[in-house]
Tab-separated table of C-alpha atoms in Angstrom:
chain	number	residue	atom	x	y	z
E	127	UNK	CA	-26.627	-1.935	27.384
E	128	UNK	CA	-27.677	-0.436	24.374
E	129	UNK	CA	-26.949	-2.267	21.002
E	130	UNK	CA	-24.294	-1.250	18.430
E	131	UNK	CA	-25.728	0.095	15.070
E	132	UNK	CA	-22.190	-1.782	12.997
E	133	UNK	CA	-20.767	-4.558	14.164
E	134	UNK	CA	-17.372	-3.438	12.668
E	135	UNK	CA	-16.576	0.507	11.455
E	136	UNK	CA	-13.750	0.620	8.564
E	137	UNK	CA	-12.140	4.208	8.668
E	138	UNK	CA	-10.574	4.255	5.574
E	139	UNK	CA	-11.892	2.742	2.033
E	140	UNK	CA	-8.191	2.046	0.396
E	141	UNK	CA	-7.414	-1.541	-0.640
E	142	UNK	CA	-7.166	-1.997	3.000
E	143	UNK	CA	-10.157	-0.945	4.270
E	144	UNK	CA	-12.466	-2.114	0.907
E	145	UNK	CA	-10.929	-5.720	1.443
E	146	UNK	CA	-11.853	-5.792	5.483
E	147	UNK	CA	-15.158	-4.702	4.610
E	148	UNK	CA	-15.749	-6.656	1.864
E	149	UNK	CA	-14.496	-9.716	3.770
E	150	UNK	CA	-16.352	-8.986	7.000
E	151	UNK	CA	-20.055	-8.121	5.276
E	152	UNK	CA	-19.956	-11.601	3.260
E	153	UNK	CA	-19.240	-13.151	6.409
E	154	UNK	CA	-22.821	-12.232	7.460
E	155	UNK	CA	-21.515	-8.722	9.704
E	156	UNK	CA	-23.450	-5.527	9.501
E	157	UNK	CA	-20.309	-3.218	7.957
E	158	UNK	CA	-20.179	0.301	7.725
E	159	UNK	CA	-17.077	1.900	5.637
E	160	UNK	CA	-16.464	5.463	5.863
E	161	UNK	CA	-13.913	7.071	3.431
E	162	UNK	CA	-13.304	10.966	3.617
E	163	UNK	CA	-12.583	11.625	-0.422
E	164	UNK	CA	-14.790	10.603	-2.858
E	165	UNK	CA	-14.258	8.199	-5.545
E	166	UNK	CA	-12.349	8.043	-8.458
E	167	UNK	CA	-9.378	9.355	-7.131
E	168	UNK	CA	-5.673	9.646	-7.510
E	169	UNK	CA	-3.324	8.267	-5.184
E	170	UNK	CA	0.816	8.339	-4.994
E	171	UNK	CA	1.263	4.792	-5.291
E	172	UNK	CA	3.578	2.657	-7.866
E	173	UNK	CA	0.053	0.950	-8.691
E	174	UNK	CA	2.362	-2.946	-8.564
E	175	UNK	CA	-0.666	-5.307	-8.137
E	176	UNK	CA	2.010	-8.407	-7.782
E	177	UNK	CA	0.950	-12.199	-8.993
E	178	UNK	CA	0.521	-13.382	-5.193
E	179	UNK	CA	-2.333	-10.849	-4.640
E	180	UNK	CA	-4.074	-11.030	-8.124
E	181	UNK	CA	-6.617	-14.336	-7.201
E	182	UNK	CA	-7.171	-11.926	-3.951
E	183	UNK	CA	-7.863	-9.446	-5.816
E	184	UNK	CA	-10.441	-11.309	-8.491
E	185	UNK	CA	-12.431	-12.390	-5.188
E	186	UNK	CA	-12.998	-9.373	-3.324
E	187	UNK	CA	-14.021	-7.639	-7.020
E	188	UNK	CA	-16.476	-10.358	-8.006
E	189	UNK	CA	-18.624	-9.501	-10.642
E	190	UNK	CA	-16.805	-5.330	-10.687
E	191	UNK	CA	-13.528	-6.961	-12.563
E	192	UNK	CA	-11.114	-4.915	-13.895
E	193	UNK	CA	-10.249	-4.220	-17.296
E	194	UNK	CA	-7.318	-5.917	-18.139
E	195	UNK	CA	-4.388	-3.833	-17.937
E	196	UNK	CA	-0.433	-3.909	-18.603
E	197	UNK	CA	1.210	-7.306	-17.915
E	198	UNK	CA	4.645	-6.821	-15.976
E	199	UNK	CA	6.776	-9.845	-16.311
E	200	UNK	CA	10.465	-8.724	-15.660
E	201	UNK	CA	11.980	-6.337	-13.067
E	202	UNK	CA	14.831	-3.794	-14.178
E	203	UNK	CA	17.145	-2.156	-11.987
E	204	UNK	CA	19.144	0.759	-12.984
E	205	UNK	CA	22.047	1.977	-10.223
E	206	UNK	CA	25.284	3.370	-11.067
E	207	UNK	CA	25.220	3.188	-14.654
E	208	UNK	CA	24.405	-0.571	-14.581
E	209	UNK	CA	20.871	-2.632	-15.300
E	210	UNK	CA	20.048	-5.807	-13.957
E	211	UNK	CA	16.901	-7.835	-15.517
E	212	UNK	CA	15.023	-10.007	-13.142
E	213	UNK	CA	12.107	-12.293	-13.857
E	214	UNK	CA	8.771	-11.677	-12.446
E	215	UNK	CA	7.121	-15.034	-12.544
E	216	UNK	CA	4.463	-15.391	-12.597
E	217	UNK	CA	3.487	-12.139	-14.221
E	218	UNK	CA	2.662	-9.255	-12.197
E	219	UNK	CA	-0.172	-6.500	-12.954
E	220	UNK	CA	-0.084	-2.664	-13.375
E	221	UNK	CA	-3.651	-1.481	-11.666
E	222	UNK	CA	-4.378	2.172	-11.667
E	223	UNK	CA	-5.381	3.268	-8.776
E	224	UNK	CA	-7.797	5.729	-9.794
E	225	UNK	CA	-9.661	2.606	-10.953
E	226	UNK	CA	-9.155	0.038	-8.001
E	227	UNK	CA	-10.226	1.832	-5.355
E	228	UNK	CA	-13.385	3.025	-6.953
E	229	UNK	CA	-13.984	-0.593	-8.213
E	230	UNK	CA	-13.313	-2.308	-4.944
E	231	UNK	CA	-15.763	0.321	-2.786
E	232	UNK	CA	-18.445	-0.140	-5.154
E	233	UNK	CA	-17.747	-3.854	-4.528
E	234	UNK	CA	-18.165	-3.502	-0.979
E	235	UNK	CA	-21.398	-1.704	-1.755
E	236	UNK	CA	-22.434	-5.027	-3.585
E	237	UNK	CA	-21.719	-7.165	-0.754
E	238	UNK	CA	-23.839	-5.702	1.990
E	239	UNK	CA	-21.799	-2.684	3.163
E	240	UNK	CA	-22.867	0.738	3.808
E	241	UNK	CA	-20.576	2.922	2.344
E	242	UNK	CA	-20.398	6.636	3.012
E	243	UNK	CA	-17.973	9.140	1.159
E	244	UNK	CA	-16.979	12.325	1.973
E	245	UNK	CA	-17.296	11.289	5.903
E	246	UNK	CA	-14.237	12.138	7.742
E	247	UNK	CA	-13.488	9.976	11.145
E	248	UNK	CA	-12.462	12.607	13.365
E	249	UNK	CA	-12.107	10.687	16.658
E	250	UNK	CA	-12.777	6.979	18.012
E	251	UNK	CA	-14.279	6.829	21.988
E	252	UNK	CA	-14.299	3.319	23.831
E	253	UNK	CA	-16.843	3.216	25.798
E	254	UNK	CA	-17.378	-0.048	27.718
E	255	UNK	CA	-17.743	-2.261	25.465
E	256	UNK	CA	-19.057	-0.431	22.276
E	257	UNK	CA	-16.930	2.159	20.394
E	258	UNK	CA	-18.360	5.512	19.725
E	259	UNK	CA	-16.863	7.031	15.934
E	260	UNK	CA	-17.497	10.315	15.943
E	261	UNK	CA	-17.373	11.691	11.702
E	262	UNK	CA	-17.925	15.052	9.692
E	263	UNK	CA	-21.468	13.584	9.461
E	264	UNK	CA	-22.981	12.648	13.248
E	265	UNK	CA	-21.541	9.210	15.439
E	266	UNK	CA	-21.872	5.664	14.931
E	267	UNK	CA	-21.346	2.894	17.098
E	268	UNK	CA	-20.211	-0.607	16.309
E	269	UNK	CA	-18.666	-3.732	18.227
E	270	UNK	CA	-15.305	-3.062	16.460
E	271	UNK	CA	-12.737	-0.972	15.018
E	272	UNK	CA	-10.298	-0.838	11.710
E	273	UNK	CA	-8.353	2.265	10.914
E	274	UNK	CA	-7.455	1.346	7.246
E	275	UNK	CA	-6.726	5.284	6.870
E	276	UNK	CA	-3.019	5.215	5.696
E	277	UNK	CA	0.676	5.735	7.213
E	278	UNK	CA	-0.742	8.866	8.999
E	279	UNK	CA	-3.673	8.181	10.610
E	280	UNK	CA	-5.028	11.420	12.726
E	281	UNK	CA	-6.920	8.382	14.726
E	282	UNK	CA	-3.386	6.756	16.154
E	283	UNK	CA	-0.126	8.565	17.470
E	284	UNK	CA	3.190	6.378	17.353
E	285	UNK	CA	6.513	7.929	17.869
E	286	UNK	CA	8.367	8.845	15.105
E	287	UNK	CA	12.252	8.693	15.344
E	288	UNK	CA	13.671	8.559	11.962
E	289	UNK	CA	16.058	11.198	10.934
E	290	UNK	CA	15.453	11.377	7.444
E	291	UNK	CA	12.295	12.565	5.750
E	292	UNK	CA	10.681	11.256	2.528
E	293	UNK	CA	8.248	12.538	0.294
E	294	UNK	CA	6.147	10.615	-2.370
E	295	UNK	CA	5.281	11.514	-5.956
E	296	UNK	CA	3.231	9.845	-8.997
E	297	UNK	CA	1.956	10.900	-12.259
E	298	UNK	CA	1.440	9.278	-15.424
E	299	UNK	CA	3.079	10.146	-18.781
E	300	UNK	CA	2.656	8.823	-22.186
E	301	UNK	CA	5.165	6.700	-23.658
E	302	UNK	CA	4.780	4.749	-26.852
E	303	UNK	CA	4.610	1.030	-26.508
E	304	UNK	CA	6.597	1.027	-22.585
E	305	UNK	CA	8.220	-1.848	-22.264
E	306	UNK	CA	6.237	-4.663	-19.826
E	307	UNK	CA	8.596	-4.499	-16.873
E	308	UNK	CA	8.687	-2.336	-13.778
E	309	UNK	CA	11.816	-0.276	-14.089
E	310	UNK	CA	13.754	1.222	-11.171
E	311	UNK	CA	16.157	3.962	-10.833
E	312	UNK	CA	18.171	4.653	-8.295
E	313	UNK	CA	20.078	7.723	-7.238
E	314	UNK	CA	21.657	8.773	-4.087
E	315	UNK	CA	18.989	9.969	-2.001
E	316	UNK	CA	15.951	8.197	-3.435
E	317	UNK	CA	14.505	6.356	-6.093
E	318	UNK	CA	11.817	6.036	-8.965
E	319	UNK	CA	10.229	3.120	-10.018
E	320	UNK	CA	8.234	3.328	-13.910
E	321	UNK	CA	5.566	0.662	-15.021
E	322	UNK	CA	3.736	0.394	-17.410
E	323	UNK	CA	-0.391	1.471	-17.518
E	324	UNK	CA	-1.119	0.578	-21.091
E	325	UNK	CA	0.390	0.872	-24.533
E	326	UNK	CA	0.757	4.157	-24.288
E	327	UNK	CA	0.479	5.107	-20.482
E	328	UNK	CA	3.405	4.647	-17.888
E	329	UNK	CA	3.184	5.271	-14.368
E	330	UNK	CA	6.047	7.121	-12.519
E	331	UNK	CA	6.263	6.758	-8.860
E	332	UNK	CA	8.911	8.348	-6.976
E	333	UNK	CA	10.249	8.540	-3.280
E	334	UNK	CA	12.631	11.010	-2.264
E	335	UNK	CA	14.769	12.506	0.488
E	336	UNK	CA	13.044	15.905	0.514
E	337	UNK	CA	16.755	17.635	0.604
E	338	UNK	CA	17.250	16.358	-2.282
E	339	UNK	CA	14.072	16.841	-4.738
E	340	UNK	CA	11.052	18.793	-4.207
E	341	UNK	CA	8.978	18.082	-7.553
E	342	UNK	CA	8.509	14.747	-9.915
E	343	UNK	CA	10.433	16.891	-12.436
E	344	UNK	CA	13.548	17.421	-10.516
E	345	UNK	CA	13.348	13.499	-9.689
E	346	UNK	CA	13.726	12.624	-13.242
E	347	UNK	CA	16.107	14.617	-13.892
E	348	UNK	CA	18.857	12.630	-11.269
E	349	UNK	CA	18.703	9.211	-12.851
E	350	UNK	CA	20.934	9.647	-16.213
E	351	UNK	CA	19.051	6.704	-18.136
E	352	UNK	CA	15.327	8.090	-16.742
E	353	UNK	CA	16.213	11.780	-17.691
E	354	UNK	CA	17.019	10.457	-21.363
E	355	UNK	CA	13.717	8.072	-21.425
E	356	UNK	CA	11.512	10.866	-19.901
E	357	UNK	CA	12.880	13.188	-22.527
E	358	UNK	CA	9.411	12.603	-24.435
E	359	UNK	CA	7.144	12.241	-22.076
E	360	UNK	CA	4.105	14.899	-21.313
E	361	UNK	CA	2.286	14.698	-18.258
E	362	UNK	CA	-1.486	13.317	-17.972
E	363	UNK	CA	-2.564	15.185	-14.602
E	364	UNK	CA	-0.482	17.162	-12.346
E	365	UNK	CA	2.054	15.169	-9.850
E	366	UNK	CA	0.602	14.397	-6.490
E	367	UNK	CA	2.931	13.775	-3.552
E	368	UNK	CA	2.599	12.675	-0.235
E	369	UNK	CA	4.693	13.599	2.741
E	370	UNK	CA	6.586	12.970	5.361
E	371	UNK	CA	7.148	8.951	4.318
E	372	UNK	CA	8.752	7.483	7.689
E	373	UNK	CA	9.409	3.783	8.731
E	374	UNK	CA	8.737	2.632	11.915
E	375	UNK	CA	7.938	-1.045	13.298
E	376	UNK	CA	4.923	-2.596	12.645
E	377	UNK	CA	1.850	-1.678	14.850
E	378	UNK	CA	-1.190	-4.310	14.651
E	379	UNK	CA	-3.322	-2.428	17.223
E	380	UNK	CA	-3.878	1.370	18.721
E	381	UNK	CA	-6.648	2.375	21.129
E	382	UNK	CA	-8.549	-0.946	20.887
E	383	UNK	CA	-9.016	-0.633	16.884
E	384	UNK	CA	-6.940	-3.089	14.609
E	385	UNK	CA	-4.661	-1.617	12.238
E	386	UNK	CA	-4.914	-2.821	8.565
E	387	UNK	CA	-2.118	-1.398	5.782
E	388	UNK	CA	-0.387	1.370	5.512
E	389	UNK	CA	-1.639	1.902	9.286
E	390	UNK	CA	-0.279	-0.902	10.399
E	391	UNK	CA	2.990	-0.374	8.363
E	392	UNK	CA	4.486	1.252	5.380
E	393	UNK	CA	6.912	-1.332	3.616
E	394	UNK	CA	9.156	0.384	1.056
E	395	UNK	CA	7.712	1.197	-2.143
E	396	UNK	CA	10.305	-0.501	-4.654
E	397	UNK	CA	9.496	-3.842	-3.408
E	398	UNK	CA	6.387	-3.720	-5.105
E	399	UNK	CA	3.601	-5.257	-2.393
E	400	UNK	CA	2.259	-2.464	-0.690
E	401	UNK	CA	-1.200	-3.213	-2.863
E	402	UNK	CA	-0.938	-7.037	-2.421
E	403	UNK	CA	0.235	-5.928	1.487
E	404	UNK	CA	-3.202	-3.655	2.395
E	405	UNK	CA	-5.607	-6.539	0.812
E	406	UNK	CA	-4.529	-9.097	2.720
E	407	UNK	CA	-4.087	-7.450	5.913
E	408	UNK	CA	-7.768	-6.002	5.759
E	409	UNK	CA	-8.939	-9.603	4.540
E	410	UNK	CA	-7.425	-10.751	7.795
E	411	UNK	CA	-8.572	-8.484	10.041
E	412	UNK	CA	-11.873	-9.461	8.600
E	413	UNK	CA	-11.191	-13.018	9.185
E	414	UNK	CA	-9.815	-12.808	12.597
E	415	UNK	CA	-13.050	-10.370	13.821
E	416	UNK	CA	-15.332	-12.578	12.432
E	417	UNK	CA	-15.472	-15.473	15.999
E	418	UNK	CA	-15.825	-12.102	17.990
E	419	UNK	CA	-18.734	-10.957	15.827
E	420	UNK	CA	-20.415	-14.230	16.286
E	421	UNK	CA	-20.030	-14.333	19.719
E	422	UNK	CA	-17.266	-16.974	19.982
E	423	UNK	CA	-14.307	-15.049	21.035
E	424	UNK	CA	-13.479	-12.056	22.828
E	425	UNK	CA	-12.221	-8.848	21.235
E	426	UNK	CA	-9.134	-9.093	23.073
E	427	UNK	CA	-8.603	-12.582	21.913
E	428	UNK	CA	-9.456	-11.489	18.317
E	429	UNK	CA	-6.091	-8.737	18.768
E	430	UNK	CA	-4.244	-11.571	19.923
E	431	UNK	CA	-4.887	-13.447	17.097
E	432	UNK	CA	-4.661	-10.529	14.340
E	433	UNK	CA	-0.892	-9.486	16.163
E	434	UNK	CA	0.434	-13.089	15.623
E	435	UNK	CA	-0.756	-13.904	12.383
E	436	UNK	CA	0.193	-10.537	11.594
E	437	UNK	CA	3.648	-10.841	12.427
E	438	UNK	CA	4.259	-14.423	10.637
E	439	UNK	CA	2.339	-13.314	7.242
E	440	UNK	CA	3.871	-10.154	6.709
E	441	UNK	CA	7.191	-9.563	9.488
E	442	UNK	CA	9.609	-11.547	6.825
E	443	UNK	CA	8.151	-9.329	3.672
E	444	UNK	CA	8.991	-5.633	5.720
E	445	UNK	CA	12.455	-6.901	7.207
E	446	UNK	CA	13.895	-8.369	3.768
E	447	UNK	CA	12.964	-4.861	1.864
E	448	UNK	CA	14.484	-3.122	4.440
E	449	UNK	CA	17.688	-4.915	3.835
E	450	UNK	CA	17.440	-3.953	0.626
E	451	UNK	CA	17.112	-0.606	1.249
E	452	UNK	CA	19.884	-0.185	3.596
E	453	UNK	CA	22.133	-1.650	0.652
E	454	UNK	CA	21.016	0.310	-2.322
E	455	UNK	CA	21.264	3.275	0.282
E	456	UNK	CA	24.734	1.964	1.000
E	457	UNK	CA	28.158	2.842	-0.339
E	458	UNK	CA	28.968	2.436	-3.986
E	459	UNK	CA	30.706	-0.815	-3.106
E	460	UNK	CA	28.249	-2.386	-1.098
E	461	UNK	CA	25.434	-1.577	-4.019
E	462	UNK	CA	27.600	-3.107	-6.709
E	463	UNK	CA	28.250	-5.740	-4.770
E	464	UNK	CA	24.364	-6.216	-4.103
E	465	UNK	CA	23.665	-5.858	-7.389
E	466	UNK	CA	26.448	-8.789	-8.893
E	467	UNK	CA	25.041	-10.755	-6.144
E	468	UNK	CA	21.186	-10.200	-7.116
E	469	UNK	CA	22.780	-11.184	-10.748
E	470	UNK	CA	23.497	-14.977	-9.476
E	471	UNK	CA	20.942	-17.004	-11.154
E	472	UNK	CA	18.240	-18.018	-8.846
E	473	UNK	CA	19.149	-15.192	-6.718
E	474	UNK	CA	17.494	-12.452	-7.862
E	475	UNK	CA	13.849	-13.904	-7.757
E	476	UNK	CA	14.507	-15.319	-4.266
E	477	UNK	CA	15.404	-11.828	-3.252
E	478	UNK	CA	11.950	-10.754	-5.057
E	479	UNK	CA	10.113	-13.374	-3.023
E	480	UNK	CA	11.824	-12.597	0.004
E	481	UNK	CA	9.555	-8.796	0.015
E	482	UNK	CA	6.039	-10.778	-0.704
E	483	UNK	CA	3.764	-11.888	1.835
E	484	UNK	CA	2.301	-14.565	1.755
C-alpha cells in the first residue's frame, strides 16, 4: 500500500482549521493546511473572542501574540425601545479578524505545518484506506480528513430545510472612545451586534432576513438607538456580507472527514462564541485524531469519539442560543417578557453562560 504524504489534511485555515493544525503538528503529526484566500483578510464575523477561549487562544499563538486589543466587560441589549446591561465576567476580547487568522496560520507555520495559500480543495476521494485531496494546485494524500472550510463547504452536502434566509454583514467604523461593551440591536427581522476594536474603531456585525435589508446601511438604519449612534460614523473598508446564513443540526462527520466549526455548525452570531466555538472544535479534532495517527485506534473509532465529545462540549451552547433566538424573534410580549426575565439578578449571566462551551 503506498504511504500517505500528511497524516492529516486541514481544508480550511479559519480559527478552526489553524487550531486543528496547530494542535495536531505539536502532537508530533506531519500536517498539511490548505486555505484558498490568502492572508490578511477580512471576514463577516462579530470578531467576540469570549473569556473561556482567551487561555486557548494564548496557546495555540505562542510566541505570534496579539496586540492587545479592546476589553469588553458588559453586554447591552437594545429591543423595543428598552436596554438591558449584563456583566461579562470575566472580561471578554474584541480580536479583529483580519489579524487572527493571519496570526494563527503563521503560527501553524511555526509549529511544523505546511501551509499553502491560495490552494483551493476542490474534491476529497477515499480510497481504501488513504484519502486522495484533489486542490487548484495537484493531489495530496494523507491518513485523515478536516473540512474546517465554513457553513458552506463545496466538500459536504446536508439538506437544507429552513424557510427563511439570512445574510451576514461587517465593517468597521470609527467612533470616538466606544464604549467597552458589545452592544446589540434588535429589530424585527434581524439584528446587529457593535463592539468595540480600539479607541477609536468599532466593529459592526449584522445578520439579516434578506427581505428585509440588503446593505449594512439599510441595517442601521432599523434600530432607532443604532441609526442615532451611527449618525457619525464613516466607514473603514467597504461592507462584506456573506450569504445564505441557515441553521441546521449539528454534523460531526461527512464522507469520512471530521467536521470542525462553522462546518460542523453555525451557532447564532449574537451569542458571541462562534470564535471560542471553531478553536476548540479544531483543537479537538486534533486531540481525538491523534491515537489514530499513532497507530492506537482506528479512524472509525476516532469519529466515534469526536461525535460524542462533540455533542457534550458544544450540544448545550447551540440549543440555549437557539432559545434565545426563537424569543427575541418572538412576539412583542414574549421579548419583553424575556428581557424582564434576563433582568433578574443572576439571571442574565447564567443565560450568557448557558451559549459558551466549555
Amino acid at each position: 500500500m503506498e504511504a500517505a504524504a500528511y497524516d492529516l489534511i486541514i481544508a480550511g485555515a479559519g480559527p478552526a482549521g489553524s487550531a486543528c493544525a496547530i494542535t495536531a503538528a505539536r502532537a508530533g503529526a506531519r500536517v498539511l493546511l490548505l486555505e484558498k484566500d490568502r492572508f490578511p483578510r477580512q471576514r463577516v464575523c462579530g470578531e467576540f473572542v469570549s473569556s473561556e477561549s482567551l487561555g486557548l487562544l494564548e496557546g495555540l499563538l505562542g510566541s505570534g501574540r496579539l496586540d492587545v486589543h479592546a476589553p469588553v466587560d458588559s453586554a447591552r441589549i437594545f429591543i423595543d425601545g428598552k436596554c438591558l446591561t449584563l456583566p461579562v465576567r470575566p472580561a471578554a476580547q474584541s480580536v479583529p479578524r483580519f489579524e487572527l487568522d493571519a496570526r494563527l496560520f503563521d503560527s501553524a507555520r511555526r509549529a511544523g505545518v505546511v501551509a499553502r495559500e491560495e490552494t483551493a480543495v476542490h474534491a476529497v476521494r477515499r480510497e481504501h484506506e488513504l484519502f486522495c485531496i484533489e486542490t487548484s494546485v495537484g493531489a495530496f494524500t494523507a491518513r485523515a480528513v478536516v473540512n474546517a472550510t465554513g457553513r458552506w463547504s463545496k466538500l459536504t452536502q446536508f439538506e437544507v430545510t429552513a424557510k427563511e434566509k439570512w445574510l451576514g454583514l461587517k465593517a468597521h467604523f470609527t467612533e470616538s472612545s466606544p464604549p467597552s461593551s458589545v452592544d446589540l440591536y434588535f429589530f424585527p427581522g434581524g439584528y446587529c451586534g457593535v463592539t468595540p476594536v480600539d479607541g477609536q474603531t468599532v466593529n459592526a456585525c449584522a445578520m439579516v432576513q434578506a427581505n428585509v435589508a440588503r446593505s449594512l446601511e439599510e441595517v442601521l438604519a432599523r434600530s432607532p438607538e443604532l441609526h442615532h449612534r451611527s449618525a457619525g460614523w464613516k466607514p473603514l473598508f467597504p461592507a462584506v456580507s456573506t450569504s445564505p446564513l441557515y441553521f441546521r443540526e449539528a454534523e460531526t462527520e461527512s464522507g469520512g472527514m471530521l467536521l470542525a466549526g462553522d462546518s460542523a455548525a453555525f451557532i447564532d452570531p449574537f451569542a458571541g462564541d462562534g470564535i471560542s466555538l471553531a478553536l476548540q472544535s479544531g483543537t479537538l479534532a486534533a486531540e481525538v485524531l491523534a491515537p489514530f495517527i499513532a497507530e492506537k485506534c482506528s479512524l472509525a473509532q476516532a469519529h466515534q469519539h469526536y461525535r460524542e465529545a462533540y455533542k457534550k462540549r458544544f450540544s448545550p451552547a447551540f440549543r440555549n442560543a437557539a432559545r434565545l433566538r426563537s424569543a427575541f424573534n418572538a412576539p412583542k410580549w414574549i421579548r419583553t417578557a424575556t428581557l424582564a426575565f434576563a433582568g433578574i439578578p443572576g439571571i442574565g449571566r447564567m443565560l450568557i453562560q448557558g451559549t459558551r462551551a466549555r
